[in-house]
CSV table of C-alpha atoms and ligand atoms in Angstrom, one decimal:
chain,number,residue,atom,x,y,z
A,120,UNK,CA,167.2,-19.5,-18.0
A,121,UNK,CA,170.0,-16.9,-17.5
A,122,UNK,CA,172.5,-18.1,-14.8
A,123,UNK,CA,174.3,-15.8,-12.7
A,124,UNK,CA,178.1,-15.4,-14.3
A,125,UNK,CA,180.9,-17.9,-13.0
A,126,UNK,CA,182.6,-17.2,-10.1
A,127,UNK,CA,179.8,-15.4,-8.7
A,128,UNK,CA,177.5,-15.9,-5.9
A,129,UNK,CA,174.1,-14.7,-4.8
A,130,UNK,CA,173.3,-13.3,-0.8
A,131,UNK,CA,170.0,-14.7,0.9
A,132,UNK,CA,168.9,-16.2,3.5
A,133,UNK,CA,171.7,-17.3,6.6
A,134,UNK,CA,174.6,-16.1,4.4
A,135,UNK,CA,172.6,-12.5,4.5
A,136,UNK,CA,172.2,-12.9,7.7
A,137,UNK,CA,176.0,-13.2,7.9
A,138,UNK,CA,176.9,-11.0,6.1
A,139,UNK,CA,174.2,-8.5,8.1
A,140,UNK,CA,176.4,-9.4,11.3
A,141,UNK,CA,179.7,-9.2,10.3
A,142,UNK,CA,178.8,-5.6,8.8
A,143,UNK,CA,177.7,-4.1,12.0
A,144,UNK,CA,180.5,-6.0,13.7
A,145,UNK,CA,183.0,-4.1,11.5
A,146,UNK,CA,181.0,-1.0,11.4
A,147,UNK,CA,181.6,-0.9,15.7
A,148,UNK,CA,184.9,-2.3,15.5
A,149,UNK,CA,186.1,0.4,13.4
A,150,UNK,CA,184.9,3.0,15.8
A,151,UNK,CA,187.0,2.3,18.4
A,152,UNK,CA,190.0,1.8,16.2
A,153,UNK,CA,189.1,5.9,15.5
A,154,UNK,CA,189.1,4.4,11.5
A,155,UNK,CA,187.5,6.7,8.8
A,156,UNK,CA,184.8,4.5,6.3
A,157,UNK,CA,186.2,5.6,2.6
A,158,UNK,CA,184.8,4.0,-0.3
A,159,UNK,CA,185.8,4.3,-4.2
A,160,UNK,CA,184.9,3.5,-7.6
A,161,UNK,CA,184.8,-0.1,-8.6
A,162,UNK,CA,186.5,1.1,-11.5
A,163,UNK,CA,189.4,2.6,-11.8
A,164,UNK,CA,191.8,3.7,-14.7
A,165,UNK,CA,193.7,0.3,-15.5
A,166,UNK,CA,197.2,2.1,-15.3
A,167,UNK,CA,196.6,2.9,-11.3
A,168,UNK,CA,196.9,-1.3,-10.9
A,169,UNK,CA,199.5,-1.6,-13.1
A,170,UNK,CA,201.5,1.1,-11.8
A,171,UNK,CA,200.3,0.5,-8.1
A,172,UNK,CA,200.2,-2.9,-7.5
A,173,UNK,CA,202.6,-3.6,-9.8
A,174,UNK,CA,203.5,-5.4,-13.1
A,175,UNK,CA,204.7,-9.0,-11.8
A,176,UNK,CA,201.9,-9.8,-9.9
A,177,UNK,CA,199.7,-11.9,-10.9
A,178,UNK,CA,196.6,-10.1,-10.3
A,179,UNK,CA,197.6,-7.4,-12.8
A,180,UNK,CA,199.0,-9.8,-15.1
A,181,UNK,CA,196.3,-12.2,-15.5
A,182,UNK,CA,193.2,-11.4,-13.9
A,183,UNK,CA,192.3,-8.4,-14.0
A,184,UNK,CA,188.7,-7.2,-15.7
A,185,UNK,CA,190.3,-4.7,-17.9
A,186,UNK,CA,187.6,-3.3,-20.6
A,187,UNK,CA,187.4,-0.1,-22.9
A,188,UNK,CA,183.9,1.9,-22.2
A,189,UNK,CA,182.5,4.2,-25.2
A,190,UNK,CA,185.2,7.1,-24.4
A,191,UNK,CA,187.7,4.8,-25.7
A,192,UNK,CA,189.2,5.0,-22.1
A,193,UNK,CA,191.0,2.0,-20.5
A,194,UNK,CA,189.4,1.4,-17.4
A,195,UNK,CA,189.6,-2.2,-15.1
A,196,UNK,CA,187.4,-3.4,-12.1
A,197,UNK,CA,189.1,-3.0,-8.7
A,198,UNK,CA,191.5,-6.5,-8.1
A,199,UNK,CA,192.1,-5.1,-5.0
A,200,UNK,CA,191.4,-2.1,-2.4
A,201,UNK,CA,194.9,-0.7,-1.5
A,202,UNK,CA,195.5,1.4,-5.1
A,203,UNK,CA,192.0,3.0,-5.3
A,204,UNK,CA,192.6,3.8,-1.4
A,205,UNK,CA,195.8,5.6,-2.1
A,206,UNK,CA,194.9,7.4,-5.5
A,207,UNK,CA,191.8,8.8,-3.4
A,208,UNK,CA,194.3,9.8,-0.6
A,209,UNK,CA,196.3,11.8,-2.8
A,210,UNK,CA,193.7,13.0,-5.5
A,211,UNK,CA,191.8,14.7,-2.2
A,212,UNK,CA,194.8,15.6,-1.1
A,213,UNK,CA,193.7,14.1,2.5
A,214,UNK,CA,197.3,14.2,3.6
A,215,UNK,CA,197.1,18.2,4.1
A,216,UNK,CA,195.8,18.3,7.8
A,217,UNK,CA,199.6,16.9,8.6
A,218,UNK,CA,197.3,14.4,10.8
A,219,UNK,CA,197.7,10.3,10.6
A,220,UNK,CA,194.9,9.1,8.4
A,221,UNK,CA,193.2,6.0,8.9
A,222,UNK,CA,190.5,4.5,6.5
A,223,UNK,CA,188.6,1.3,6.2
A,224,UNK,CA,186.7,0.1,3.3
A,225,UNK,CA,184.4,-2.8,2.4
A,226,UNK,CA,183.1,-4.2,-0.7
A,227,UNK,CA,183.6,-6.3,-3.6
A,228,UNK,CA,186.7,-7.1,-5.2
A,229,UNK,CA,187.2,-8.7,-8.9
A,230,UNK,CA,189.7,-11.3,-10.1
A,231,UNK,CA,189.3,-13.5,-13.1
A,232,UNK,CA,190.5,-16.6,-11.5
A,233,UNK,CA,189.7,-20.2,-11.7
A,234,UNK,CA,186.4,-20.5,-9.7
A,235,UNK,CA,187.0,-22.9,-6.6
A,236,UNK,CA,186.3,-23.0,-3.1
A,237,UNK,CA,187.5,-20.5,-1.5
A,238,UNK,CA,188.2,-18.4,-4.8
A,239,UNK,CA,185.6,-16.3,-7.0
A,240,UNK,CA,185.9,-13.8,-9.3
A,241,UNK,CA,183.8,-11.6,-7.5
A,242,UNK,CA,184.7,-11.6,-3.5
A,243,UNK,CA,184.3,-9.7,-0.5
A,244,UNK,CA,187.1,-7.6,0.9
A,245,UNK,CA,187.3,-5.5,4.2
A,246,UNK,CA,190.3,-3.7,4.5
A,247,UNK,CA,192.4,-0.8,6.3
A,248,UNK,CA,194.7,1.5,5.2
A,249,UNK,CA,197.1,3.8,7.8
A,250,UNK,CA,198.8,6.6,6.6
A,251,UNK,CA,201.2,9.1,7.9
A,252,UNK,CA,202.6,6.9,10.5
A,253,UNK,CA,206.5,4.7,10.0
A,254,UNK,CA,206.4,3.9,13.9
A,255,UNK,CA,206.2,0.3,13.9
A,256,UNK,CA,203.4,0.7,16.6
A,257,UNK,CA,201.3,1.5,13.8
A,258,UNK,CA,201.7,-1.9,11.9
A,259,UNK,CA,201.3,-3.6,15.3
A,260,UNK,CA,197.9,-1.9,15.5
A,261,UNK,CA,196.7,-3.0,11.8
A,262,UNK,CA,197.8,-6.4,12.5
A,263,UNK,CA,195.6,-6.3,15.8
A,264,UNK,CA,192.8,-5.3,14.3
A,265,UNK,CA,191.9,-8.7,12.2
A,266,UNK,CA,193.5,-10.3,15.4
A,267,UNK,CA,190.9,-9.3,17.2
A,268,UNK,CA,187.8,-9.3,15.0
A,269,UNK,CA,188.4,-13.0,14.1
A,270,UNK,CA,188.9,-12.9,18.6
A,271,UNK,CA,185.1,-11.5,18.5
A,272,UNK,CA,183.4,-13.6,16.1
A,273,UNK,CA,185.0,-16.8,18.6
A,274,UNK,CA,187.5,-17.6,16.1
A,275,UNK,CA,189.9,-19.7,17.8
A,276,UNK,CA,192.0,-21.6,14.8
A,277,UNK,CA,194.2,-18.8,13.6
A,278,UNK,CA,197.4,-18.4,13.5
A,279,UNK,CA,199.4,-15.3,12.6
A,280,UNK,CA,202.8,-15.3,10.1
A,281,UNK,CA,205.0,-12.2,10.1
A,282,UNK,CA,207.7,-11.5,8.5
A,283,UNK,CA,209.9,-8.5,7.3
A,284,UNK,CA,210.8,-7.2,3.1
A,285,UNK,CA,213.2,-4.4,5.0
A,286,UNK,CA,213.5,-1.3,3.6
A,287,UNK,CA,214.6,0.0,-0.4
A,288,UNK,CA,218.1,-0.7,0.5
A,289,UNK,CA,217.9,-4.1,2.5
A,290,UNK,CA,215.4,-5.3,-0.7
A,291,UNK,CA,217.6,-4.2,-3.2
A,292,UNK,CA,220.6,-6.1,-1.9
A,293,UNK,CA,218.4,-9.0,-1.4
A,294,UNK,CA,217.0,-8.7,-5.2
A,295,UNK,CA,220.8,-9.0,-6.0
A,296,UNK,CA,221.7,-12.4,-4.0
A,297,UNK,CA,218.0,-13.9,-5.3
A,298,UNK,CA,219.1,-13.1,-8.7
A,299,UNK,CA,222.7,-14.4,-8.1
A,300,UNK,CA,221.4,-17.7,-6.6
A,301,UNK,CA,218.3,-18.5,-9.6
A,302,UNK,CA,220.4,-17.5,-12.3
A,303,UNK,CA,221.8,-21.0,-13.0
A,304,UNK,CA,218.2,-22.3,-13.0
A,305,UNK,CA,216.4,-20.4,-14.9
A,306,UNK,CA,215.8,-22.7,-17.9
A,307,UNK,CA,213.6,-25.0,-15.4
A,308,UNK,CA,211.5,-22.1,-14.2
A,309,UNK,CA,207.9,-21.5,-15.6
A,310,UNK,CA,208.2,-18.2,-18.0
A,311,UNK,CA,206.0,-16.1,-15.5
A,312,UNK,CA,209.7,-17.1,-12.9
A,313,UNK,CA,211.8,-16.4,-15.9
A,314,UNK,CA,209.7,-12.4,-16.3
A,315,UNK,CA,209.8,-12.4,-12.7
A,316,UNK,CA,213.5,-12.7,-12.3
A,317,UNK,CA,214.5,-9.6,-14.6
A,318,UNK,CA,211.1,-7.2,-12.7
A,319,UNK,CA,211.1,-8.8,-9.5
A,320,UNK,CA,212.7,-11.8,-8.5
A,321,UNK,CA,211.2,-11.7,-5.2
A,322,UNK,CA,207.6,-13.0,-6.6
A,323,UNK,CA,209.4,-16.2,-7.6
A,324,UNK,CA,209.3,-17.4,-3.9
A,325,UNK,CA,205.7,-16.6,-4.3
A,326,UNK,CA,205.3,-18.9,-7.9
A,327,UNK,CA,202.4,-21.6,-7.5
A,328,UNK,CA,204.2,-23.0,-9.9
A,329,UNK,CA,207.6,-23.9,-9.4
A,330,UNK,CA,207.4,-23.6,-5.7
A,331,UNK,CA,208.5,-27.1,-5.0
A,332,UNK,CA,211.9,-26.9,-6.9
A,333,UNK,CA,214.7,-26.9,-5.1
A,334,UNK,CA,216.1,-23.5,-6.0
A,335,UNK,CA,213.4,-22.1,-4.0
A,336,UNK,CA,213.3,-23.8,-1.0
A,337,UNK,CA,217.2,-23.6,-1.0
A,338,UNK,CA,217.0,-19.5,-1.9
A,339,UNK,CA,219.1,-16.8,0.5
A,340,UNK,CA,216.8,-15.4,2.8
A,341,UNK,CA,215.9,-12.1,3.6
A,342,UNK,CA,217.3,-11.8,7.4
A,343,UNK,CA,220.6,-12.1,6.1
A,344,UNK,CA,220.3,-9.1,4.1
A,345,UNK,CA,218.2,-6.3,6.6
A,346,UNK,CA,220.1,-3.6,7.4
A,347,UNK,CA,220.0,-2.4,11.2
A,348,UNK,CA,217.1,-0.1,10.5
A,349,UNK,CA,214.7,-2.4,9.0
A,350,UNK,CA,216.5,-5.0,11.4
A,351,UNK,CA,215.2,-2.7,14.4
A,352,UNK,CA,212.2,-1.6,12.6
A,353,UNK,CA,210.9,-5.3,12.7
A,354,UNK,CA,212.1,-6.2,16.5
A,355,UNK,CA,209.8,-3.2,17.2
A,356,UNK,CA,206.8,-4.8,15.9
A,357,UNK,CA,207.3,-8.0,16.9
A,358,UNK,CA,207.7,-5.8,20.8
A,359,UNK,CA,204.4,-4.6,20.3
A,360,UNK,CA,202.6,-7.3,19.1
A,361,UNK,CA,204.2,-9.1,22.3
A,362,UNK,CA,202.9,-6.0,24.4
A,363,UNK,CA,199.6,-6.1,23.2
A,364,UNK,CA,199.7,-10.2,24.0
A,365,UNK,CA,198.8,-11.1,20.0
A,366,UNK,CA,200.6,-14.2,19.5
A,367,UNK,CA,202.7,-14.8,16.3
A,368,UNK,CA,205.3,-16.9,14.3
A,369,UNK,CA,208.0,-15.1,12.0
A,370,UNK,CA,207.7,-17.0,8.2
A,371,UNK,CA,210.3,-16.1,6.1
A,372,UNK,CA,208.1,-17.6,3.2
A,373,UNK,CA,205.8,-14.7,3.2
A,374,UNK,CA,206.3,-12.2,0.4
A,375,UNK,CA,203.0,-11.4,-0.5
A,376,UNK,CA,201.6,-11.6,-4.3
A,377,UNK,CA,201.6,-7.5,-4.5
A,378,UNK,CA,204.7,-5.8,-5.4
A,379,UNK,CA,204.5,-2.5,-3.1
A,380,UNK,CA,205.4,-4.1,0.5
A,381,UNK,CA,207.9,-2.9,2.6
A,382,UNK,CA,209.1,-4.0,5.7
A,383,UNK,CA,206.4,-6.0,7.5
A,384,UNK,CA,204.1,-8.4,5.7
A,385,UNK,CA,201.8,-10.8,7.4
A,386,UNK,CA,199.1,-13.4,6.8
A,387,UNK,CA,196.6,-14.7,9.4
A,388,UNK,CA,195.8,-18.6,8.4
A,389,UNK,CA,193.0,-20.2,9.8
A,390,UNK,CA,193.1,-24.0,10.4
A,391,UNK,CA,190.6,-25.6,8.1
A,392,UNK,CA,191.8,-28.9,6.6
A,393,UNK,CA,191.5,-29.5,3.1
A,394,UNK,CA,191.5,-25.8,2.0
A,395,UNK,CA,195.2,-25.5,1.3
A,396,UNK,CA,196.9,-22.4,0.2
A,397,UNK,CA,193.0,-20.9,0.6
A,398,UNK,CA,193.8,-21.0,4.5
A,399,UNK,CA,194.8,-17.4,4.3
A,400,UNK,CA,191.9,-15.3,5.9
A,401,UNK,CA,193.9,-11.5,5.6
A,402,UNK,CA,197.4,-10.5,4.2
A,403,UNK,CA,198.5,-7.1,4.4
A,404,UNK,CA,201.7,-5.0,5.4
A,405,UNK,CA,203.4,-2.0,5.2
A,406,UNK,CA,204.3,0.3,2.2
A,407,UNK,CA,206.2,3.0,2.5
A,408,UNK,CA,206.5,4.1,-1.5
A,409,UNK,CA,203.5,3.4,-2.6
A,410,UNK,CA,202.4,6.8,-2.3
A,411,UNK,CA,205.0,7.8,-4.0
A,412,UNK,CA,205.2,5.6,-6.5
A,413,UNK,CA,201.4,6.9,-7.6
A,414,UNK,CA,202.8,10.2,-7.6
A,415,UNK,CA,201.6,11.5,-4.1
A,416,UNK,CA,203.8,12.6,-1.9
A,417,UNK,CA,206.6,11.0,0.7
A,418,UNK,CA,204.1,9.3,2.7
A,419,UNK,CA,204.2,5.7,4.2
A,420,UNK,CA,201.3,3.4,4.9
A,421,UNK,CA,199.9,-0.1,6.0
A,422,UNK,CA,197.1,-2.1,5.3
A,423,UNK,CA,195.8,-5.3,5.1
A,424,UNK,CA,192.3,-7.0,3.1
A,425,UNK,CA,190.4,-9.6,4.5
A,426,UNK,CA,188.4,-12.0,2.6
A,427,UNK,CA,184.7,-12.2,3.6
A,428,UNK,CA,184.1,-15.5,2.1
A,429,UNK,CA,187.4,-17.6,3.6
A,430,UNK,CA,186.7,-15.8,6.7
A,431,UNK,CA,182.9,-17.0,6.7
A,432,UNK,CA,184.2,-20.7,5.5
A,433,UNK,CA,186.5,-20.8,8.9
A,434,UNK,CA,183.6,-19.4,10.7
A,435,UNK,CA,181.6,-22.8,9.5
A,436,UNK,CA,184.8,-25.1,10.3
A,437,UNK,CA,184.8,-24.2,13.8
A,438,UNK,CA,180.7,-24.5,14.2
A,439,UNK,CA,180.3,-20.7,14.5
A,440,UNK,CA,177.0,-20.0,13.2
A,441,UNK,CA,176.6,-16.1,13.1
A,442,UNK,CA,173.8,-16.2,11.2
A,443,UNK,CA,172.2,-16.6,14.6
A,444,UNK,CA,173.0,-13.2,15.7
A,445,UNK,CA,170.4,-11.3,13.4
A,446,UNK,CA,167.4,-11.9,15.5
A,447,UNK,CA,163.9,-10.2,15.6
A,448,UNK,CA,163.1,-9.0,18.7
A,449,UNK,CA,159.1,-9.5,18.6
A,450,UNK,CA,156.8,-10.8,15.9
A,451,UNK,CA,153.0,-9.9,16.4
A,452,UNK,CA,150.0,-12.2,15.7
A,453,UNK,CA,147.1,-10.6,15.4
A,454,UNK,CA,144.2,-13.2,15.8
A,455,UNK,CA,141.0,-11.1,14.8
A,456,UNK,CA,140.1,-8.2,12.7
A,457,UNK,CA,139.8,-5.8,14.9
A,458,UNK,CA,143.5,-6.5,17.0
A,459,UNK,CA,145.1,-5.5,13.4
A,460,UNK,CA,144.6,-1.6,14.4
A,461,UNK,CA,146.5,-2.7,17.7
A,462,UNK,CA,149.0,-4.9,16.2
A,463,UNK,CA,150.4,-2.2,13.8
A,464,UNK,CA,150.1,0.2,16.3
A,465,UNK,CA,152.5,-1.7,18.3
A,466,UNK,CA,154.1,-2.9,15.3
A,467,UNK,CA,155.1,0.9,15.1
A,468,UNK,CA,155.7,1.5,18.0
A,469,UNK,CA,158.5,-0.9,19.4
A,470,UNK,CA,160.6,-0.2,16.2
A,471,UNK,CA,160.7,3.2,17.2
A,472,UNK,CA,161.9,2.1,20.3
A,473,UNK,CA,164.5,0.3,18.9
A,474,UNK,CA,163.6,-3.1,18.6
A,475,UNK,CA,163.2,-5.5,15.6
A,476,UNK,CA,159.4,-6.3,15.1
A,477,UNK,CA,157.5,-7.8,12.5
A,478,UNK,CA,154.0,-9.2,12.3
A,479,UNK,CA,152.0,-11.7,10.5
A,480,UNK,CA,150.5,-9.8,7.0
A,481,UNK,CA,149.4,-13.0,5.6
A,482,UNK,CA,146.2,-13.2,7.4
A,483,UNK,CA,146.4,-16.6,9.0
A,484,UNK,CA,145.7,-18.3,11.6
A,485,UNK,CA,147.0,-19.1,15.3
A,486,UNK,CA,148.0,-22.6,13.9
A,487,UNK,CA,149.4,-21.8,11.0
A,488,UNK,CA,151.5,-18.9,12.3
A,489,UNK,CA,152.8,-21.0,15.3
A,490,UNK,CA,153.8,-23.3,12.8
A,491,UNK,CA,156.0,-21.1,11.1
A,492,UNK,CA,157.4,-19.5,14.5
A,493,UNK,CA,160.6,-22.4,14.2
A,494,UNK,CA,162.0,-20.4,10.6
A,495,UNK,CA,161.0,-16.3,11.8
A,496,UNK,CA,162.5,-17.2,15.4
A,497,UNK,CA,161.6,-14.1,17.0
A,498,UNK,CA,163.0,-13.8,20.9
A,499,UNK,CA,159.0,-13.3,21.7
A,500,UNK,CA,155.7,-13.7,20.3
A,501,UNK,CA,153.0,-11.4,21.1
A,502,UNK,CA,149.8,-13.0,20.5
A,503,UNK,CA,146.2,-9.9,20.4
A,504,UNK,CA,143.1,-10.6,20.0
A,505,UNK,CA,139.8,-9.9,21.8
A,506,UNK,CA,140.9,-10.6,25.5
A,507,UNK,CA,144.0,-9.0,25.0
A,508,UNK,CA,142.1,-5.8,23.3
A,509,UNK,CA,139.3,-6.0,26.3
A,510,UNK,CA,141.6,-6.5,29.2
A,511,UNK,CA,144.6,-4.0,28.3
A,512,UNK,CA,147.2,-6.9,29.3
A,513,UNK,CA,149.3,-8.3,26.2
A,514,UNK,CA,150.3,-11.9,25.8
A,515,UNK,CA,154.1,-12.6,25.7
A,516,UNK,CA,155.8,-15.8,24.9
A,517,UNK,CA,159.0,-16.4,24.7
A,518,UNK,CA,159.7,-18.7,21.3
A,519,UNK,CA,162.9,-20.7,23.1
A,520,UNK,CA,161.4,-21.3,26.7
A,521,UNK,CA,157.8,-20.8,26.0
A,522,UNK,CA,157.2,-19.3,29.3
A,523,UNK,CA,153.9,-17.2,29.1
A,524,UNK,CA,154.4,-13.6,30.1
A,525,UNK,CA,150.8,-11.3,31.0
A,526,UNK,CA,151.9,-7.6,30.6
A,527,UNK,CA,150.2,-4.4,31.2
A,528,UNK,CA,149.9,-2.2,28.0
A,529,UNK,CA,151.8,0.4,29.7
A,530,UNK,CA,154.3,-1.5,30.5
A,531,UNK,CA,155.6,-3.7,27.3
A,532,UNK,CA,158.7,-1.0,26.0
A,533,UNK,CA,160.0,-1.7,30.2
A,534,UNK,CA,159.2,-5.4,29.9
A,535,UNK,CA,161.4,-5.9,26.8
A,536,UNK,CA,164.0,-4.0,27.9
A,537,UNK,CA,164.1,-5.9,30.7
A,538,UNK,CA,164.3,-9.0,28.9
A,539,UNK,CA,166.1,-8.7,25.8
A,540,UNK,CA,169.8,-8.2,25.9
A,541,UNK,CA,170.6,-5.1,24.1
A,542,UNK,CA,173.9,-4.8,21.5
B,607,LIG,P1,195.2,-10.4,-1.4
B,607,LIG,O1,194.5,-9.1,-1.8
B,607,LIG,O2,195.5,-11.3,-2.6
B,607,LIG,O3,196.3,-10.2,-0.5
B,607,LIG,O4,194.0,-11.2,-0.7
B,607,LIG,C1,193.6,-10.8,0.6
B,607,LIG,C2,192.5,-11.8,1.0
B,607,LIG,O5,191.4,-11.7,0.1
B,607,LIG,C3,192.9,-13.2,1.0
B,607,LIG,O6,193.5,-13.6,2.1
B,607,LIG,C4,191.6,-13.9,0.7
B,607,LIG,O7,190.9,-14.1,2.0
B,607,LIG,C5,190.8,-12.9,-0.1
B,607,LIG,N1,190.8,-13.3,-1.5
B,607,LIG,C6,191.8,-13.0,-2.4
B,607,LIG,N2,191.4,-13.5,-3.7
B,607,LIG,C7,190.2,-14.1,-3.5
B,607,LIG,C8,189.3,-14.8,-4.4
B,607,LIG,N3,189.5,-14.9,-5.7
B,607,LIG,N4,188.1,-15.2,-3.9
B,607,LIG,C9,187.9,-15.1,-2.5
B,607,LIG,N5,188.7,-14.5,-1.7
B,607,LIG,C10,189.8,-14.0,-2.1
């Protein structure tokens, strides 16, 4: 039998039901951020990752998908949202209306990793990018936004890490003292450390490999090298966050695996023992030449990505089951022949009306459709047959109380609205 590829996973069942939930929940959320939906290809030319996110990261270097299709062109599936985002921006030239442009996207991500919990080669990312904007009210508003969707699913482990890569200038002179300081230790470094140290020595804070050598933990850090603007750009942030009451610690470990950060970068962890460095829910931050750097022009931006799958594994940590939350409204059981016409009718009818209604098309009987009743868990069964057909009252039950409810034909769509919470 053919098995699906490694690293990959198939939706059904709860996890669609999930999945179902935390789409609509994004959906609204994004609303009343005022976000734009943007989505693009799942394949991209390979150079936009390797010019974008840059050629010391690991996701460019090792695990991306890269392949050749029958044009002979070099093309690689998406690692990440961030780079298609911005080509997009600038290719549409969305920047023209002078206006602050904010997008969020959702949908899968590739990575040839090692498959483990936590990590596939195939994952879920939702995601925002801001545009336009340098005012550090504008990363405090990204960084609120998985703040408080992890606040509306009931999350209540999280915690988030902030920290500051200052500007060009402030980065440059702390590229110099990182290089300065790892110089003399460079022959026990892995080789990735030793090629990160002449493109980027900043990624070698990030190494999985070497980072429990000494060198690392005893490196310069970058508060001792922000100049006053990137100093005040960062106070400014952490004001808002304050203002807006989002809680926070600064970690001067975070650097982020993606080379085209400035100033802020931050990581919400959730608390699920056992899951080490997997902990991380969303990462994101600002970056001002990025744009730029893709040919676009002088524009600055921040982001973050959120993984569905960690997100859904804290989700299950703290008992949150939101699986639960995709609910049919009624399911019909018709119990003769002639209550079919009816039950469809109604069947029709209440969707129409916006609720969620399915009925019984296998034909069985009142026994065998009660039994059943535990795994559909509809908020009401409505029961027809002759005496409801004869009298023109209905039969309501409700599945979690089993109360008994006689309603007049007329009034059902008043009766459910009534009694079924809306969204
Ligand atoms: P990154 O784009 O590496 O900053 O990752 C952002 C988020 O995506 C992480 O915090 C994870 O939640 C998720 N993520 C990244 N890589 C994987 C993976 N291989 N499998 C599942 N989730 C991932």
């Amino acid at each position: 039998m053919i098995q699906k590829p490694k690293g990959t996973y198939d939706v059904y069942g709860d996890y669609s039901k999930k999945i179902k939930y935390f789409e609509k929940l994004i959906n609204s959320l994004m609303e009343k951020y005022n976000y734009e939906y943007i989505r693009t290809p799942l394949f991209e030319s390979s150079d936009l990752f390797h010019r974008g996110v840059g050629e010391t990261s690991d996701i460019v270097t090792k695990e991306t998908y890269d392949f050749k299709d029958k044009g002979d062109r070099n093309l690689t599936l998406r690692p990440e949202g961030t780079a298609g985002v911005v080509r997009s921006f600038i290719e549409n030239k969305m920047y023209s209306n002078s206006l602050l442009n904010k997008f969020w996207y959702y949908g899968p991500m590739y990575r040839y990793e090692r498959p483990q919990k936590g990590r596939y080669r195939e994952f879920y990312q939702f995601g925002v990018e801001a545009f336009g904007s340098s005012d550090p009210m504008m990363d405090a508003e990204v960084i609120s936004i998985p703040v408080n969707l992890f606040k509306l699913l009931g999350l209540k482990e999280i915690t988030v890490h902030i920290n500051t890569l200052g500007d060009i200038e402030s980065r440059n002179n702390y590229r110099e003292a990182l290089k300065k300081h790892f110089k003399p230790y460079l022959s026990e470094l892995c080789d990735d450390c030793n090629n990160r140290f002449l493109k980027n020595p900043l990624r070698i804070l990030d190494c999985k490999v070497d980072c429990d050598h000494s060198c690392i933990k005893s490196a310069p850090k970058i508060s001792e090298y922000l100049n006053e603007e990137s100093k005040n750009h960062f106070e400014n942030v952490k004001k808002y966050l304050d203002s807006m009451g989002i809680n926070y610690v600064v970690d001067e470990s975070i650097v982020r695996g993606l080379d085209y950060y400035t100033h802020t970068v931050f990581e919400v962890e959730a608390k699920v023992e056992g899951f080490g460095s997997q902990n991380v829910l969303c990462g994101g931050g600002r970056y001002n030449d990025l744009v730029k750097t893709l040919d676009g022009p002088e524009i600055p931006g921040v982001g973050f990505a959120l993984g569905l799958e960690r997100l859904f594994t804290a989700l299950e940590y703290e008992n949150i089951d939101i699986s639960e939350k995709i609910n049919l409204d009624v399911f019909i059981i018709p119990i003769c022949e002639e209550a079919k016409t009816k039950a469809v009718k109604y069947l029709n009818v209440l969707r129409m009306n916006g609720f969620n209604v399915d009925m019984d098309f296998l034909g069985r009987n009142l026994k065998n459709n009660l039994k059943t009743l535990e795994k559909i868990n509809p908020k009401f069964v409505m029961i027809i047959g002759e005496e409801e057909i004869n009298s023109g009252v209905l039969t309501l039950k409700n599945n979690e109380t089993h109360e008994e409810y006689k309603v007049e034909n007329e009034n059902l769509i008043y009766f459910l609205d009534s009694n079924i919470e809306g969204e």
